[in-house]
GROMACS .gro file of C-alpha atoms in nm:
model
  351
    1MET     CA    1  -1.299  -1.361  -1.029
    2ALA     CA    2  -1.420  -1.263  -1.343
    3THR     CA    3  -1.436  -0.882  -1.427
    4GLN     CA    4  -1.770  -0.842  -1.616
    5ASN     CA    5  -1.968  -0.763  -1.270
    6ALA     CA    6  -1.673  -0.487  -1.209
    7ILE     CA    7  -1.721  -0.115  -1.269
    8THR     CA    8  -1.456   0.136  -1.390
    9LEU     CA    9  -1.334   0.466  -1.187
   10PHE     CA   10  -1.139   0.740  -1.397
   11SER     CA   11  -0.936   0.985  -1.262
   12SER     CA   12  -0.723   1.229  -1.484
   13GLU     CA   13  -0.472   1.513  -1.476
   14SER     CA   14  -0.737   1.778  -1.536
   15THR     CA   15  -0.643   1.935  -1.185
   16THR     CA   16  -0.377   1.903  -0.914
   17LYS     CA   17  -0.640   1.683  -0.686
   18TYR     CA   18  -0.697   1.412  -0.969
   19ILE     CA   19  -0.355   1.350  -1.028
   20LYS     CA   20  -0.295   1.309  -0.670
   21ASP     CA   21  -0.532   1.085  -0.650
   22ILE     CA   22  -0.385   0.816  -0.895
   23PHE     CA   23  -0.095   0.867  -0.753
   24SER     CA   24  -0.168   0.770  -0.407
   25VAL     CA   25  -0.376   0.466  -0.526
   26LEU     CA   26  -0.083   0.371  -0.709
   27ALA     CA   27   0.131   0.353  -0.393
   28LEU     CA   28  -0.083   0.282  -0.126
   29PRO     CA   29  -0.010  -0.042   0.078
   30ARG     CA   30  -0.282  -0.309   0.025
   31ASP     CA   31  -0.601  -0.266   0.201
   32ALA     CA   32  -0.595   0.102   0.271
   33GLU     CA   33  -0.861   0.314   0.207
   34TYR     CA   34  -0.923   0.591  -0.023
   35GLN     CA   35  -1.220   0.765  -0.197
   36PHE     CA   36  -1.309   0.923  -0.522
   37ARG     CA   37  -1.586   1.201  -0.566
   38TYR     CA   38  -1.787   1.226  -0.878
   39GLU     CA   39  -2.067   1.445  -1.001
   40THR     CA   40  -2.380   1.274  -1.102
   41LYS     CA   41  -2.348   1.346  -1.464
   42TYR     CA   42  -2.011   1.176  -1.518
   43VAL     CA   43  -2.147   0.863  -1.351
   44GLU     CA   44  -2.304   0.589  -1.631
   45SER     CA   45  -2.692   0.560  -1.581
   46SER     CA   46  -2.663   0.187  -1.544
   47VAL     CA   47  -2.411   0.246  -1.213
   48ARG     CA   48  -2.644   0.478  -1.048
   49SER     CA   49  -2.975   0.247  -1.115
   50CYS     CA   50  -2.806  -0.100  -1.085
   51VAL     CA   51  -2.487  -0.058  -0.879
   52PHE     CA   52  -2.524   0.249  -0.632
   53SER     CA   53  -2.893   0.248  -0.614
   54SER     CA   54  -2.931  -0.102  -0.475
   55GLY     CA   55  -2.778   0.006  -0.114
   56ASN     CA   56  -2.553  -0.307  -0.143
   57CYS     CA   57  -2.265  -0.201  -0.364
   58SER     CA   58  -2.016  -0.280  -0.058
   59GLY     CA   59  -1.763  -0.554  -0.210
   60THR     CA   60  -1.845  -0.436  -0.570
   61MET     CA   61  -1.494  -0.474  -0.758
   62ALA     CA   62  -1.394  -0.153  -0.931
   63LEU     CA   63  -1.076  -0.111  -1.146
   64VAL     CA   64  -0.905   0.234  -1.095
   65ALA     CA   65  -0.789   0.393  -1.431
   66PHE     CA   66  -0.611   0.710  -1.546
   67ARG     CA   67  -0.730   0.882  -1.846
   68SER     CA   68  -0.547   1.205  -1.974
   69THR     CA   69  -0.783   1.495  -2.072
   70ASN     CA   70  -0.505   1.760  -2.135
   71THR     CA   71  -0.650   1.808  -2.493
   72GLU     CA   72  -0.968   1.758  -2.662
   73SER     CA   73  -0.781   1.574  -2.957
   74LEU     CA   74  -0.853   1.185  -2.943
   75ASP     CA   75  -0.508   1.157  -3.115
   76LYS     CA   76  -0.349   1.265  -2.779
   77ARG     CA   77  -0.562   1.084  -2.535
   78PHE     CA   78  -0.404   0.786  -2.333
   79ILE     CA   79  -0.569   0.542  -2.095
   80ILE     CA   80  -0.364   0.346  -1.813
   81PRO     CA   81  -0.477   0.081  -1.553
   82ILE     CA   82  -0.374   0.149  -1.222
   83ARG     CA   83  -0.527  -0.070  -0.959
   84TRP     CA   84  -0.833  -0.320  -0.870
   85VAL     CA   85  -1.030  -0.151  -0.567
   86GLU     CA   86  -1.311  -0.311  -0.329
   87ILE     CA   87  -1.596  -0.059  -0.279
   88ILE     CA   88  -1.687  -0.019   0.083
   89ASP     CA   89  -1.959   0.260   0.063
   90VAL     CA   90  -2.140   0.487  -0.187
   91ILE     CA   91  -2.286   0.831  -0.040
   92TYR     CA   92  -2.475   1.038  -0.243
   93VAL     CA   93  -2.537   1.412  -0.158
   94ALA     CA   94  -2.593   1.719  -0.342
   95ASP     CA   95  -2.572   1.543  -0.679
   96PHE     CA   96  -2.211   1.427  -0.604
   97TYR     CA   97  -2.143   1.051  -0.537
   98THR     CA   98  -1.847   0.958  -0.311
   99ILE     CA   99  -1.722   0.632  -0.356
  100LYS     CA  100  -1.511   0.481  -0.048
  101PHE     CA  101  -1.278   0.208  -0.155
  102ARG     CA  102  -1.000  -0.025  -0.020
  103VAL     CA  103  -0.706  -0.068  -0.267
  104LYS     CA  104  -0.624  -0.409  -0.374
  105CYS     CA  105  -0.369  -0.572  -0.612
  106TYR     CA  106  -0.238  -0.415  -0.931
  107PRO     CA  107  -0.415  -0.505  -1.255
  108SER     CA  108  -0.265  -0.732  -1.520
  109PHE     CA  109  -0.259  -0.642  -1.890
  110SER     CA  110  -0.485  -0.833  -2.140
  111ASN     CA  111  -0.292  -1.022  -2.400
  112ASP     CA  112  -0.382  -0.782  -2.673
  113PHE     CA  113  -0.292  -0.478  -2.462
  114LYS     CA  114   0.048  -0.643  -2.354
  115GLU     CA  115   0.178  -0.647  -2.702
  116LYS     CA  116   0.083  -0.305  -2.800
  117CYS     CA  117   0.166  -0.098  -2.487
  118HIS     CA  118   0.520   0.002  -2.570
  119ALA     CA  119   0.440   0.326  -2.805
  120PHE     CA  120   0.225   0.591  -2.752
  121ASN     CA  121   0.061   0.615  -3.084
  122ASP     CA  122  -0.031   0.181  -3.017
  123ILE     CA  123  -0.165   0.286  -2.697
  124ASN     CA  124  -0.351   0.573  -2.828
  125THR     CA  125  -0.487   0.362  -3.087
  126ILE     CA  126  -0.652   0.132  -2.847
  127THR     CA  127  -0.777   0.448  -2.627
  128LYS     CA  128  -0.948   0.588  -2.925
  129ASN     CA  129  -1.137   0.286  -2.989
  130ILE     CA  130  -1.269   0.292  -2.633
  131LEU     CA  131  -1.356   0.631  -2.613
  132ILE     CA  132  -1.470   0.668  -2.959
  133ASP     CA  133  -1.857   0.736  -2.832
  134GLY     CA  134  -1.877   1.049  -2.738
  135THR     CA  135  -2.084   0.974  -2.449
  136THR     CA  136  -1.826   0.713  -2.300
  137ASN     CA  137  -1.580   1.003  -2.351
  138ASP     CA  138  -1.742   1.195  -2.096
  139LEU     CA  139  -1.806   0.950  -1.814
  140ALA     CA  140  -1.601   0.916  -1.538
  141VAL     CA  141  -1.763   0.588  -1.409
  142LEU     CA  142  -1.823   0.315  -1.646
  143ASN     CA  143  -2.046  -0.010  -1.576
  144SER     CA  144  -1.770  -0.220  -1.714
  145VAL     CA  145  -1.407  -0.300  -1.719
  146LEU     CA  146  -1.160  -0.154  -1.975
  147PRO     CA  147  -1.054  -0.477  -2.184
  148ILE     CA  148  -0.693  -0.371  -2.162
  149VAL     CA  149  -0.679  -0.599  -1.850
  150GLY     CA  150  -0.723  -0.951  -1.732
  151ASP     CA  151  -0.910  -1.075  -1.505
  152HIS     CA  152  -0.886  -0.979  -1.131
  153LYS     CA  153  -0.656  -1.235  -0.976
  154ASP     CA  154  -0.525  -1.179  -0.646
  155ASP     CA  155  -0.171  -1.287  -0.714
  156ILE     CA  156   0.034  -1.104  -0.430
  157ASN     CA  157   0.360  -1.251  -0.551
  158ARG     CA  158   0.315  -1.064  -0.909
  159ASP     CA  159   0.224  -0.745  -0.726
  160ASN     CA  160   0.580  -0.585  -0.784
  161GLU     CA  161   0.582  -0.724  -1.127
  162TYR     CA  162   0.249  -0.570  -1.224
  163TRP     CA  163   0.343  -0.227  -1.075
  164ARG     CA  164   0.648  -0.194  -1.287
  165ASN     CA  165   0.460  -0.237  -1.585
  166ILE     CA  166   0.204   0.047  -1.493
  167VAL     CA  167   0.473   0.261  -1.388
  168ASP     CA  168   0.670   0.203  -1.681
  169LEU     CA  169   0.358   0.272  -1.939
  170PHE     CA  170   0.275   0.578  -1.736
  171SER     CA  171   0.659   0.699  -1.812
  172ILE     CA  172   0.582   0.698  -2.150
  173LEU     CA  173   0.409   0.983  -2.149
  174PRO     CA  174   0.667   1.288  -2.153
  175MET     CA  175   0.538   1.490  -1.881
  176TYR     CA  176   0.611   1.196  -1.634
  177GLU     CA  177   0.918   1.020  -1.793
  178SER     CA  178   1.101   1.156  -1.494
  179HIS     CA  179   0.852   1.129  -1.241
  180TYR     CA  180   0.938   0.905  -0.952
  181PHE     CA  181   0.650   0.645  -0.887
  182LEU     CA  182   0.632   0.498  -0.509
  183ARG     CA  183   0.493   0.129  -0.382
  184CYS     CA  184   0.453   0.100  -0.026
  185SER     CA  185   0.410  -0.231   0.137
  186PRO     CA  186   0.222  -0.297   0.467
  187PHE     CA  187   0.412  -0.243   0.791
  188VAL     CA  188   0.594  -0.527   0.934
  189PHE     CA  189   0.780  -0.644   1.274
  190ALA     CA  190   1.152  -0.714   1.278
  191ASN     CA  191   1.055  -1.116   1.147
  192ASN     CA  192   0.861  -0.976   0.876
  193LYS     CA  193   0.521  -1.021   1.014
  194PRO     CA  194   0.244  -0.778   0.913
  195CYS     CA  195   0.146  -0.538   1.173
  196TYR     CA  196  -0.235  -0.588   1.257
  197PHE     CA  197  -0.459  -0.388   1.065
  198GLU     CA  198  -0.832  -0.310   1.076
  199ASN     CA  199  -1.056  -0.022   0.969
  200ASN     CA  200  -0.758   0.168   0.776
  201PHE     CA  201  -0.543   0.202   1.116
  202THR     CA  202  -0.219  -0.015   1.148
  203THR     CA  203  -0.177  -0.067   1.511
  204LEU     CA  204   0.171  -0.031   1.649
  205GLU     CA  205   0.280  -0.119   2.016
  206GLU     CA  206   0.452   0.108   2.247
  207GLU     CA  207   0.826   0.092   2.186
  208LYS     CA  208   0.789  -0.193   1.920
  209CYS     CA  209   1.011  -0.097   1.597
  210VAL     CA  210   0.825  -0.180   1.283
  211TYR     CA  211   0.935  -0.136   0.914
  212LEU     CA  212   0.795  -0.001   0.598
  213LYS     CA  213   0.940  -0.082   0.274
  214ILE     CA  214   0.906   0.173  -0.005
  215ASP     CA  215   0.990   0.070  -0.413
  216TYR     CA  216   1.040   0.339  -0.612
  217PHE     CA  217   1.101   0.366  -0.994
  218GLN     CA  218   1.175   0.666  -1.241
  219ARG     CA  219   1.192   0.592  -1.627
  220LYS     CA  220   1.455   0.869  -1.700
  221TYR     CA  221   1.718   0.967  -1.439
  222ASP     CA  222   1.684   1.313  -1.346
  223PRO     CA  223   1.960   1.408  -1.108
  224ILE     CA  224   1.915   1.757  -1.127
  225HIS     CA  225   1.634   1.804  -0.930
  226ASP     CA  226   1.755   1.627  -0.627
  227SER     CA  227   1.415   1.424  -0.560
  228LYS     CA  228   1.391   1.294  -0.210
  229ILE     CA  229   1.136   1.055  -0.005
  230ASP     CA  230   0.999   1.258   0.294
  231VAL     CA  231   0.850   1.126   0.612
  232ILE     CA  232   0.616   1.373   0.835
  233LEU     CA  233   0.499   1.261   1.166
  234ASP     CA  234   0.457   1.341   1.522
  235ASN     CA  235   0.769   1.342   1.707
  236ASN     CA  236   0.577   1.342   2.048
  237ILE     CA  237   0.449   1.008   1.950
  238ILE     CA  238   0.671   0.829   1.742
  239SER     CA  239   1.027   0.818   1.631
  240HIS     CA  240   1.185   0.767   1.289
  241SER     CA  241   1.521   0.571   1.328
  242SER     CA  242   1.624   0.636   0.920
  243GLY     CA  243   1.590   0.990   0.914
  244LEU     CA  244   1.311   1.222   0.762
  245ARG     CA  245   1.448   1.272   0.400
  246THR     CA  246   1.601   0.990   0.211
  247LYS     CA  247   1.763   1.079  -0.114
  248MET     CA  248   1.637   0.899  -0.444
  249GLU     CA  249   1.997   0.852  -0.637
  250THR     CA  250   1.877   0.562  -0.896
  251ARG     CA  251   1.605   0.481  -1.103
  252TYR     CA  252   1.473   0.177  -0.921
  253ASP     CA  253   1.532   0.064  -0.601
  254SER     CA  254   1.362   0.028  -0.248
  255ILE     CA  255   1.450   0.166   0.082
  256LYS     CA  256   1.311   0.031   0.451
  257LEU     CA  257   1.215   0.285   0.699
  258GLY     CA  258   1.215   0.201   1.069
  259PHE     CA  259   0.970   0.354   1.335
  260GLN     CA  260   0.913   0.300   1.707
  261PRO     CA  261   0.614   0.447   1.906
  262LYS     CA  262   0.723   0.607   2.237
  263ASN     CA  263   0.634   0.479   2.579
  264THR     CA  264   0.292   0.611   2.739
  265MET     CA  265   0.182   0.673   2.415
  266HIS     CA  266  -0.123   0.389   2.377
  267GLY     CA  267  -0.457   0.504   2.308
  268THR     CA  268  -0.324   0.765   2.071
  269GLN     CA  269  -0.419   0.794   1.684
  270SER     CA  270  -0.197   0.964   1.438
  271GLU     CA  271  -0.062   0.921   1.088
  272ILE     CA  272   0.271   0.892   0.924
  273ILE     CA  273   0.285   1.094   0.558
  274ILE     CA  274   0.506   0.965   0.297
  275CYS     CA  275   0.588   1.193   0.002
  276THR     CA  276   0.803   1.246  -0.272
  277SER     CA  277   0.966   1.626  -0.324
  278ASN     CA  278   1.236   1.733  -0.538
  279SER     CA  279   1.455   2.096  -0.583
  280THR     CA  280   1.142   2.272  -0.711
  281ASN     CA  281   0.956   2.184  -0.342
  282LYS     CA  282   0.678   2.047  -0.540
  283LYS     CA  283   0.531   1.730  -0.403
  284GLN     CA  284   0.466   1.460  -0.649
  285THR     CA  285   0.319   1.189  -0.434
  286GLU     CA  286   0.189   1.206  -0.070
  287ILE     CA  287   0.028   0.937   0.109
  288SER     CA  288  -0.137   0.903   0.471
  289LEU     CA  289  -0.072   0.615   0.664
  290PRO     CA  290  -0.326   0.610   0.981
  291ILE     CA  291  -0.157   0.427   1.290
  292LYS     CA  292  -0.324   0.347   1.640
  293ILE     CA  293  -0.061   0.278   1.920
  294VAL     CA  294  -0.156   0.025   2.177
  295LYS     CA  295  -0.004  -0.081   2.520
  296ARG     CA  296   0.321  -0.315   2.494
  297ASN     CA  297   0.213  -0.680   2.513
  298SER     CA  298   0.224  -0.744   2.878
  299LEU     CA  299   0.330  -1.113   2.781
  300ARG     CA  300   0.660  -0.974   2.704
  301ILE     CA  301   0.703  -0.914   3.048
  302VAL     CA  302   0.613  -1.274   3.137
  303LYS     CA  303   0.820  -1.437   2.869
  304ALA     CA  304   1.116  -1.231   3.020
  305ILE     CA  305   1.077  -1.370   3.360
  306VAL     CA  306   1.032  -1.723   3.194
  307MET     CA  307   1.340  -1.675   3.002
  308SER     CA  308   1.528  -1.605   3.329
  309ILE     CA  309   1.388  -1.880   3.527
  310GLY     CA  310   1.488  -2.120   3.252
  311ALA     CA  311   1.828  -1.985   3.278
  312CYS     CA  312   1.863  -2.010   3.598
  313LEU     CA  313   1.768  -2.376   3.581
  314VAL     CA  314   2.020  -2.453   3.280
  315GLY     CA  315   2.291  -2.296   3.568
  316LEU     CA  316   2.156  -2.424   3.870
  317PRO     CA  317   2.323  -2.767   3.841
  318ALA     CA  318   2.683  -2.608   3.838
  319LEU     CA  319   2.597  -2.463   4.168
  320LEU     CA  320   2.474  -2.797   4.343
  321PRO     CA  321   2.715  -3.012   4.582
  322ASP     CA  322   2.873  -3.293   4.414
  323THR     CA  323   2.647  -3.527   4.642
  324PHE     CA  324   2.371  -3.430   4.442
  325GLU     CA  325   2.250  -3.709   4.189
  326ILE     CA  326   2.398  -3.631   3.838
  327THR     CA  327   2.094  -3.769   3.689
  328TRP     CA  328   1.871  -3.518   3.858
  329LYS     CA  329   2.135  -3.240   3.741
  330ILE     CA  330   2.097  -3.322   3.385
  331LEU     CA  331   1.727  -3.322   3.418
  332ILE     CA  332   1.720  -2.981   3.554
  333ALA     CA  333   1.932  -2.835   3.294
  334VAL     CA  334   1.748  -3.009   2.992
  335PHE     CA  335   1.424  -2.858   3.145
  336GLY     CA  336   1.558  -2.539   3.201
  337ALA     CA  337   1.695  -2.538   2.812
  338GLY     CA  338   1.343  -2.674   2.706
  339VAL     CA  339   1.177  -2.364   2.879
  340MET     CA  340   1.403  -2.162   2.724
  341GLY     CA  341   1.363  -2.319   2.368
  342LEU     CA  342   0.990  -2.282   2.404
  343ASN     CA  343   1.027  -1.915   2.522
  344ASN     CA  344   1.203  -1.840   2.205
  345PHE     CA  345   0.978  -2.015   1.980
  346PHE     CA  346   0.668  -1.835   2.110
  347ASP     CA  347   0.873  -1.500   2.069
  348SER     CA  348   0.974  -1.566   1.689
  349THR     CA  349   0.623  -1.636   1.626
  350GLU     CA  350   0.459  -1.316   1.806
  351LYS     CA  351   0.366  -1.052   1.571
   0.00000   0.00000   0.00000
């Protein structure tokens, strides 16, 4: 998909909430929902008149980007593309726009930006060319996409590569060189098939284990602050098999966390919160993953019965008298083995 019809949504480090927004969008699994809020004066007029006022902005692509604002000097400014998102809805209340969106793939860098994004001064030069107009400098929602990214191409196989490029670039800023960046993959079952996901809720079955993979990266290893990944959940609803705190002892690695909803919890909605913390007790990244628990699949009981029948048929010929025709013994055993094989096949393809 080309980027000419997409818009840009900026966030910054000017408040704790804004920087939390950026780290959340960077870490959330695909198709998770999030929202930004902007005062009208920071939304470009053409976005208000052509995109938001149409009443049909759902499906519009946007590029979420980080823009440093800790100084008024353009010589210290910095822009980083963060993530492609798909707008779900825009709500306008009391001179504020609330933009709800669904996170998608990570952006690739344009060829020119890729060649010049290895040092702060080069990135600052590109940033100044983008923000040279004082009006653009003040706006947070633009009716265009930054020239530092390539076209929107949803290549899930390159997500990790693009994410690494982005966090490596983010780490050029001194204040983030020892920051741990996260990337969460969607929940999966033991066979690596994704869990059912709809309306921002991951559906989990009672007593059925699911797994969550988390990648983390730190440019400059800092063992002093003793950084950890924490899991916050309701232990009455779901158990966590990996422990509620995992220490990050390397610069770059991944962990796999296991979860199991408890029995009789069907119909319950809750959330699993993943966050990073260190010895200063300061949360660096915090994301919420809503879950919905449903009844255990009744087909499992049927499959267990079928498997038992198959096993009985396989063993039955050994119990039959010697006078029983050998051909029928073989057919019974083969049929039983076939029943067990089909049962295992359908069990392996089950989510």
